[in-house]
Short mmCIF file of C-alpha atoms in Angstrom, two decimals:
data_model
loop_
_atom_site.label_atom_id
_atom_site.label_comp_id
_atom_site.label_asym_id
_atom_site.label_seq_id
_atom_site.Cartn_x
_atom_site.Cartn_y
_atom_site.Cartn_z
CA MET A 1 0.00 0.00 0.00
CA LEU A 2 2.79 2.42 0.92
CA LEU A 3 4.59 1.55 -2.30
CA PHE A 4 1.44 2.31 -4.28
CA VAL A 5 1.02 5.69 -2.57
CA ALA A 6 4.67 6.55 -3.23
CA ALA A 7 4.28 5.60 -6.91
CA THR A 8 1.14 7.77 -7.24
CA MET A 9 3.00 10.67 -5.71
CA LEU A 10 5.91 10.26 -8.11
CA LEU A 11 3.44 10.26 -11.00
CA VAL A 12 1.84 13.49 -9.76
CA MET A 13 5.28 15.03 -9.30
CA LEU A 14 5.96 14.16 -12.94
CA ILE A 15 2.70 15.91 -13.90
CA ALA A 16 3.82 18.95 -11.90
CA ILE A 17 7.10 19.02 -13.84
CA VAL A 18 5.16 18.84 -17.12
CA ARG A 19 3.02 21.80 -16.01
CA ALA A 20 6.12 23.71 -14.91
CA LEU A 21 7.67 23.19 -18.34
CA LEU A 22 4.45 24.01 -20.23
CA GLY A 23 3.86 27.24 -18.35
CA PRO A 24 2.37 29.31 -19.94
CA THR A 25 2.75 32.07 -17.31
CA ILE A 26 5.38 32.37 -14.62
CA TYR A 27 2.67 31.87 -11.97
CA ASP A 28 1.76 28.47 -13.41
CA ARG A 29 5.37 27.48 -12.99
CA ILE A 30 5.53 28.71 -9.39
CA LEU A 31 2.26 26.89 -8.65
CA ALA A 32 3.69 23.68 -10.10
CA VAL A 33 6.88 24.05 -8.07
CA ASN A 34 4.84 24.67 -4.92
CA LEU A 35 2.78 21.54 -5.60
CA PHE A 36 5.99 19.60 -6.27
CA GLY A 37 7.37 20.75 -2.92
CA THR A 38 4.25 19.74 -0.98
CA LYS A 39 4.30 16.33 -2.63
CA THR A 40 8.00 16.00 -1.79
CA VAL A 41 7.21 16.51 1.89
CA LEU A 42 4.59 13.75 1.79
CA LEU A 43 6.84 11.49 -0.30
CA ILE A 44 9.69 11.81 2.21
CA ALA A 45 7.29 10.91 5.03
CA VAL A 46 5.93 7.89 3.13
CA LEU A 47 9.43 6.72 2.14
CA GLY A 48 10.52 6.99 5.76
CA PHE A 49 7.84 4.45 6.64
CA LEU A 50 8.56 2.30 3.59
CA PHE A 51 12.23 1.95 4.53
CA GLY A 52 11.44 1.67 8.24
CA ARG A 53 13.31 4.86 9.08
CA PRO A 54 10.92 7.37 10.69
CA GLU A 55 13.88 9.74 11.22
CA PHE A 56 13.09 10.91 7.69
CA LEU A 57 10.23 12.87 9.25
CA ASP A 58 12.63 15.50 10.57
CA ILE A 59 13.75 16.14 7.01
CA ALA A 60 10.12 16.35 5.87
CA LEU A 61 9.40 18.88 8.63
CA ILE A 62 12.29 21.11 7.57
CA TYR A 63 11.41 20.72 3.90
CA ALA A 64 7.82 21.87 4.52
CA LEU A 65 9.14 25.12 6.01
CA ILE A 66 11.82 25.71 3.37
CA ASN A 67 9.30 25.07 0.58
CA PHE A 68 6.94 27.70 1.98
CA ILE A 69 9.64 30.29 2.49
CA SER A 70 11.12 29.75 -0.97
CA VAL A 71 7.73 30.14 -2.67
CA ILE A 72 7.07 33.39 -0.80
CA ALA A 73 10.56 34.66 -1.62
CA VAL A 74 10.23 33.85 -5.33
CA LEU A 75 6.81 35.52 -5.42
CA ARG A 76 8.21 38.64 -3.78
CA TYR A 77 10.88 38.75 -6.45
CA PHE A 78 8.42 38.47 -9.32
CA GLU A 79 5.86 40.78 -7.76
CA TYR A 80 8.19 43.66 -7.00
CA GLY A 81 11.50 42.80 -8.63
CA SER A 82 10.32 42.87 -12.23
CA SER A 83 7.96 45.85 -12.09
CA THR A 84 9.59 48.99 -13.48
CA ASP A 85 7.16 51.62 -12.20
CA GLY A 86 8.24 51.05 -8.60
CA THR A 87 4.74 51.11 -7.15
CA ARG A 88 4.34 49.32 -3.86
CA GLU A 89 1.27 48.24 -2.01
CA ASN A 90 0.79 46.74 1.40
CA SER A 91 0.58 42.99 1.43
CA MET B 1 9.10 -2.09 7.62
CA LEU B 2 6.41 -4.72 7.58
CA GLU B 3 3.05 -3.44 6.49
CA GLN B 4 1.30 -2.78 9.76
CA GLY B 5 -1.79 -0.79 10.41
CA ASN B 6 -5.38 -1.74 9.96
CA ILE B 7 -8.00 -1.35 7.29
CA VAL B 8 -8.71 2.27 8.30
CA SER B 9 -5.15 3.37 7.56
CA HIS B 10 -5.24 1.58 4.21
CA ILE B 11 -8.47 3.33 3.26
CA CYS B 12 -7.01 6.69 4.29
CA LEU B 13 -3.89 6.12 2.19
CA LEU B 14 -5.87 4.88 -0.80
CA VAL B 15 -8.34 7.80 -0.80
CA GLY B 16 -5.44 10.20 -0.24
CA ALA B 17 -3.59 8.80 -3.25
CA PHE B 18 -6.74 9.11 -5.36
CA LEU B 19 -7.20 12.75 -4.29
CA ILE B 20 -3.58 13.56 -5.08
CA LEU B 21 -4.00 12.01 -8.51
CA SER B 22 -7.17 14.08 -9.06
CA GLY B 23 -5.30 17.22 -8.07
CA GLY B 24 -2.52 16.42 -10.51
CA LEU B 25 -5.05 15.78 -13.25
CA GLY B 26 -6.71 19.12 -12.47
CA ILE B 27 -3.36 20.90 -12.76
CA LEU B 28 -3.03 19.42 -16.24
CA ARG B 29 -6.61 19.81 -17.44
CA PHE B 30 -7.96 23.12 -16.19
CA PRO B 31 -7.83 26.02 -18.64
CA ASP B 32 -6.14 28.89 -16.78
CA PHE B 33 -3.92 29.65 -13.84
CA PHE B 34 -6.63 30.56 -11.33
CA THR B 35 -8.62 27.38 -11.91
CA ARG B 36 -5.46 25.29 -11.63
CA MET B 37 -4.89 26.85 -8.25
CA HIS B 38 -8.13 25.27 -6.99
CA ALA B 39 -6.95 21.86 -8.18
CA ALA B 40 -3.69 22.33 -6.29
CA GLY B 41 -5.80 23.17 -3.24
CA ILE B 42 -7.22 19.63 -3.13
CA THR B 43 -3.81 18.03 -2.83
CA GLU B 44 -2.80 20.38 -0.05
CA THR B 45 -5.83 20.06 2.22
CA LEU B 46 -7.72 16.77 2.34
CA ALA B 47 -5.20 14.63 0.44
CA ALA B 48 -2.29 15.63 2.68
CA THR B 49 -4.48 15.18 5.76
CA LEU B 50 -5.61 11.69 4.75
CA ILE B 51 -2.11 10.45 3.91
CA ILE B 52 -0.66 11.80 7.14
CA VAL B 53 -3.55 10.39 9.19
CA GLY B 54 -2.98 7.02 7.51
CA LEU B 55 0.70 7.15 8.44
CA MET B 56 -0.21 8.24 11.98
CA ILE B 57 -2.38 5.15 12.41
CA ILE B 58 0.48 2.93 11.16
CA ALA B 59 2.99 4.68 13.44
CA GLY B 60 0.95 4.23 16.59
CA TRP B 61 1.20 6.29 19.75
CA GLY B 62 4.53 8.05 20.15
CA ILE B 63 6.98 10.70 19.03
CA VAL B 64 6.65 9.71 15.35
CA GLN B 65 2.93 10.42 15.49
CA LEU B 66 3.60 13.82 17.04
CA LYS B 67 6.08 14.70 14.28
CA LEU B 68 3.56 13.69 11.62
CA PHE B 69 1.03 15.94 13.35
CA PHE B 70 3.48 18.86 13.23
CA ILE B 71 4.01 18.29 9.49
CA LEU B 72 0.25 18.34 8.96
CA LEU B 73 -0.06 21.53 11.02
CA PHE B 74 2.66 23.29 9.00
CA VAL B 75 1.16 22.24 5.67
CA MET B 76 -2.30 23.39 6.77
CA ILE B 77 -1.03 26.75 8.01
CA THR B 78 1.31 27.51 5.12
CA SER B 79 -0.75 26.31 2.15
CA PRO B 80 -3.55 28.95 2.27
CA THR B 81 -0.93 31.65 2.79
CA ALA B 82 1.04 30.46 -0.23
CA SER B 83 -2.13 30.18 -2.36
CA HIS B 84 -3.24 33.66 -1.37
CA ALA B 85 0.20 35.13 -2.06
CA LEU B 86 0.27 33.39 -5.43
CA ALA B 87 -3.20 34.63 -6.43
CA LYS B 88 -2.56 38.16 -5.25
CA SER B 89 0.79 38.28 -6.96
CA ALA B 90 -0.71 36.98 -10.23
CA LEU B 91 -3.46 39.60 -10.04
CA HIS B 92 -0.93 42.29 -9.25
CA GLY B 93 1.22 41.08 -12.12
CA GLY B 94 -1.63 41.77 -14.53
CA LEU B 95 -2.94 38.25 -15.09
CA GLN B 96 -6.71 38.41 -15.69
CA PRO B 97 -8.83 35.43 -14.62
CA LYS B 98 -10.84 33.93 -17.46
CA VAL B 99 -14.51 34.24 -16.57
CA LYS B 100 -17.13 32.13 -18.27
CA ASN B 101 -19.97 33.76 -20.26
CA VAL B 102 -18.06 36.99 -20.50
CA VAL B 103 -16.50 37.94 -23.81
CA ASP B 104 -12.90 38.83 -23.13
CA GLY B 105 -10.61 39.85 -25.92
CA ASP B 106 -7.27 39.38 -24.24
CA SER B 107 -5.73 35.95 -24.44
CA PRO B 108 -2.18 35.69 -23.09
CA MET C 1 4.92 40.13 28.50
CA LYS C 2 2.45 37.28 28.60
CA HIS C 3 2.77 36.94 24.83
CA ILE C 4 6.55 36.57 25.13
CA LEU C 5 6.16 33.93 27.84
CA SER C 6 3.62 31.99 25.85
CA THR C 7 5.82 32.09 22.72
CA ALA C 8 8.78 30.79 24.75
CA PHE C 9 6.56 28.09 26.27
CA VAL C 10 5.27 26.88 22.88
CA LEU C 11 8.80 26.84 21.40
CA SER C 12 10.17 24.90 24.39
CA ILE C 13 7.41 22.29 24.10
CA PHE C 14 8.16 22.04 20.38
CA TRP C 15 11.87 21.53 21.02
CA LEU C 16 11.33 18.94 23.76
CA ALA C 17 8.78 17.01 21.70
CA ASN C 18 10.96 16.90 18.59
CA SER C 19 14.34 16.30 20.21
CA GLY C 20 13.83 13.03 22.06
CA HIS C 21 17.28 13.36 23.67
CA TYR C 22 17.45 14.87 27.13
CA SER C 23 21.16 15.34 27.96
CA VAL C 24 22.30 18.54 29.69
CA LEU C 25 24.15 19.79 26.60
CA LEU C 26 21.17 19.41 24.28
CA LEU C 27 18.76 20.95 26.79
CA ALA C 28 21.12 23.93 27.17
CA LEU C 29 21.34 24.32 23.38
CA GLY C 30 17.54 24.17 23.25
CA ALA C 31 17.19 26.87 25.87
CA ILE C 32 19.63 29.09 23.98
CA SER C 33 17.76 28.58 20.68
CA VAL C 34 14.41 29.37 22.27
CA ALA C 35 15.81 32.53 23.86
CA LEU C 36 17.36 33.59 20.55
CA VAL C 37 14.16 33.00 18.57
CA VAL C 38 12.03 34.86 21.10
CA PHE C 39 14.52 37.75 21.07
CA ILE C 40 14.51 37.96 17.26
CA ALA C 41 10.71 37.70 17.12
CA HIS C 42 10.45 40.45 19.72
CA GLN C 43 12.80 42.67 17.71
CA MET C 44 10.65 42.03 14.63
CA ASP C 45 7.64 43.15 16.66
CA VAL C 46 5.60 40.05 15.78
CA VAL C 47 4.98 38.83 19.35
CA ASP C 48 1.62 40.39 20.12
CA HIS C 49 -2.12 39.77 20.30
CA GLU C 50 -2.15 38.82 16.60
CA SER C 51 0.36 35.97 16.69
CA GLN C 52 -0.92 34.79 20.10
CA PRO C 53 -4.66 35.52 19.97
CA PHE C 54 -5.68 34.56 23.51
CA GLN C 55 -8.88 36.55 23.21
CA LEU C 56 -10.19 34.14 20.57
CA TYR C 57 -9.57 30.86 22.40
CA GLY C 58 -12.75 29.25 23.54
CA ILE C 59 -15.56 26.90 22.72
CA ASN C 60 -16.63 28.97 19.71
CA LEU C 61 -13.25 28.55 18.03
CA ALA C 62 -13.32 24.77 18.58
CA LYS C 63 -16.85 24.60 17.15
CA TYR C 64 -15.76 26.67 14.17
CA PHE C 65 -12.79 24.39 13.44
CA LEU C 66 -15.03 21.31 13.52
CA TRP C 67 -17.47 22.98 11.11
CA LEU C 68 -14.58 24.08 8.87
CA ILE C 69 -13.18 20.54 8.67
CA GLY C 70 -16.57 19.24 7.52
CA LYS C 71 -16.78 22.08 5.00
CA ILE C 72 -13.30 21.33 3.64
CA VAL C 73 -14.13 17.64 3.19
CA SER C 74 -17.38 18.31 1.33
CA SER C 75 -15.92 20.98 -0.97
CA ASN C 76 -12.91 18.75 -1.68
CA PHE C 77 -15.17 16.08 -3.10
CA GLN C 78 -17.08 18.68 -5.12
CA VAL C 79 -13.85 19.90 -6.72
CA VAL C 80 -12.67 16.33 -7.37
CA LYS C 81 -15.94 15.69 -9.21
CA LEU C 82 -15.37 18.83 -11.29
CA VAL C 83 -11.82 17.73 -12.11
CA TRP C 84 -12.99 14.40 -13.50
CA GLN C 85 -15.89 16.01 -15.39
CA GLY C 86 -13.46 18.41 -17.01
CA LYS C 87 -13.68 21.83 -18.59
CA PRO C 88 -17.41 21.98 -19.46
CA ALA C 89 -18.45 21.54 -15.81
CA ILE C 90 -16.65 24.56 -14.42
CA SER C 91 -17.80 28.18 -14.57
CA PRO C 92 -15.01 30.30 -13.10
CA CYS C 93 -16.09 33.68 -11.73
CA VAL C 94 -14.84 36.48 -9.52
CA GLY C 95 -16.55 38.87 -7.15
CA TRP C 96 -16.31 41.13 -4.11
CA VAL C 97 -18.03 39.76 -1.02
CA ALA C 98 -18.81 41.82 2.07
CA LEU C 99 -17.41 40.71 5.43
CA SER C 100 -18.61 41.59 8.91
CA GLN C 101 -15.56 40.97 11.11
CA LYS C 102 -14.32 43.88 13.20
CA THR C 103 -10.75 42.85 14.04
CA GLU C 104 -7.80 42.20 11.73
CA VAL C 105 -7.38 38.68 13.12
CA GLY C 106 -11.01 37.87 12.36
CA LYS C 107 -10.69 39.09 8.79
CA VAL C 108 -7.54 37.03 8.26
CA ILE C 109 -9.24 33.93 9.70
CA TYR C 110 -12.16 34.44 7.33
CA ALA C 111 -9.97 34.99 4.25
CA ASN C 112 -7.78 32.01 5.11
CA SER C 113 -10.82 29.81 5.62
CA ILE C 114 -12.09 30.81 2.17
CA THR C 115 -8.73 29.93 0.66
CA LEU C 116 -8.49 26.67 2.60
CA THR C 117 -11.77 25.36 1.21
CA PRO C 118 -11.03 24.19 -2.34
CA GLY C 119 -13.10 25.89 -5.03
CA THR C 120 -12.74 29.39 -3.62
CA VAL C 121 -9.62 31.53 -3.18
CA ALA C 122 -9.47 34.91 -1.46
CA MET C 123 -7.35 37.10 -3.70
CA ASN C 124 -7.55 40.50 -2.04
CA LEU C 125 -8.74 41.92 1.24
CA ASP C 126 -10.18 45.37 1.89
CA ASP C 127 -11.55 46.92 5.07
CA ASP C 128 -15.03 45.54 4.62
CA ARG C 129 -14.92 43.19 1.64
CA VAL C 130 -12.92 40.35 0.15
CA PHE C 131 -12.18 39.62 -3.52
CA ILE C 132 -12.85 35.99 -4.40
CA HIS C 133 -12.11 33.73 -7.35
CA ALA C 134 -14.43 30.72 -7.46
CA LEU C 135 -14.36 27.60 -9.60
CA THR C 136 -18.14 27.52 -10.08
CA ARG C 137 -20.99 29.95 -9.64
CA GLN C 138 -22.44 27.72 -6.92
CA SER C 139 -19.33 27.94 -4.76
CA LEU C 140 -19.28 31.74 -5.08
CA ALA C 141 -22.99 31.86 -4.20
CA GLU C 142 -22.24 29.73 -1.14
CA VAL C 143 -19.72 32.29 0.10
CA VAL C 144 -22.13 35.15 -0.69
CA SER C 145 -24.81 33.45 1.42
CA GLY C 146 -22.55 34.34 4.38
CA GLU C 147 -22.73 31.28 6.62
CA MET C 148 -18.94 31.16 7.07
CA ASP C 149 -18.89 34.92 7.64
CA ARG C 150 -21.41 34.64 10.48
CA ARG C 151 -19.51 31.77 12.10
CA VAL C 152 -16.18 33.64 12.05
CA THR C 153 -17.86 36.72 13.52
CA ALA C 154 -19.26 34.50 16.28
CA VAL C 155 -15.70 33.37 17.09
CA GLU C 156 -14.64 37.00 17.53
CA ARG C 157 -16.99 37.68 20.39
#
């Protein structure tokens, strides 16, 4: 059962990569990367159980946080970094 | 690890895998960015919850279960924030949502 | 002050629960990390009634979370059905919806709840309204009907 879940997740991660490559906008790509990251967290947790090494969960925990922070950071860059008029609004 | 856990955990994992697959399919099938975001929302709420609950049942009472609970908590807290930031940023970046039954001339 | 203490308490519990090793060295390192994080958070001015909303804790919040979980489950299955039916089944739409919460925390809880239920995403937040993108007209109409709004407002009191 765990193997099946891990295989499904790998398939969905493949779909996310396809979407990231297809685009068409930059936001589609960020969305796909975010989805990929969330699935990675779950995949690490499932693999930890599959290999009988629950210590993997610590890595999953850290990865969940890093994934969130990186998505926010990349969004900040594209929201304010690429605009030339310099307008800012509270977020 | 030997496959432990009972029928409940297997059902949770199976339904979770199905929901994740549906979310992935939605990412591929839906027509524009904003609708794809809803599909991604499935995989981050109920699917993640079901898979982690399934693992929690297999793990049994202990520190592993607590760590799984923390992962679930982080995913549940961060995913709406990330979705909101993504939507707001897309809107701010000039991406117009496609609305049905309204004639819109701009196609990116 | 009580917010600082409660932040330190939560962080200590988190460290103790995740560490699993209780030697003097590791406990000392844990204490130092907690102190450092609380200090940095205090400098960033994020330790206040918004990150530690004591005023909201109560039976109403617990009731709201239970209702929200049921809501998330039902709307998940709706969206899954739409995914398998494909493009013809969806009717994406956007709209401003009024909200009745008085405090900032209440508004954020409401907007986050909207985003957390699949099918609707809160895209922008004003003083008294929220901008929503919905996957179908029905899900937008459900938000407009204001049941979630009333429940979040009930948590505030």
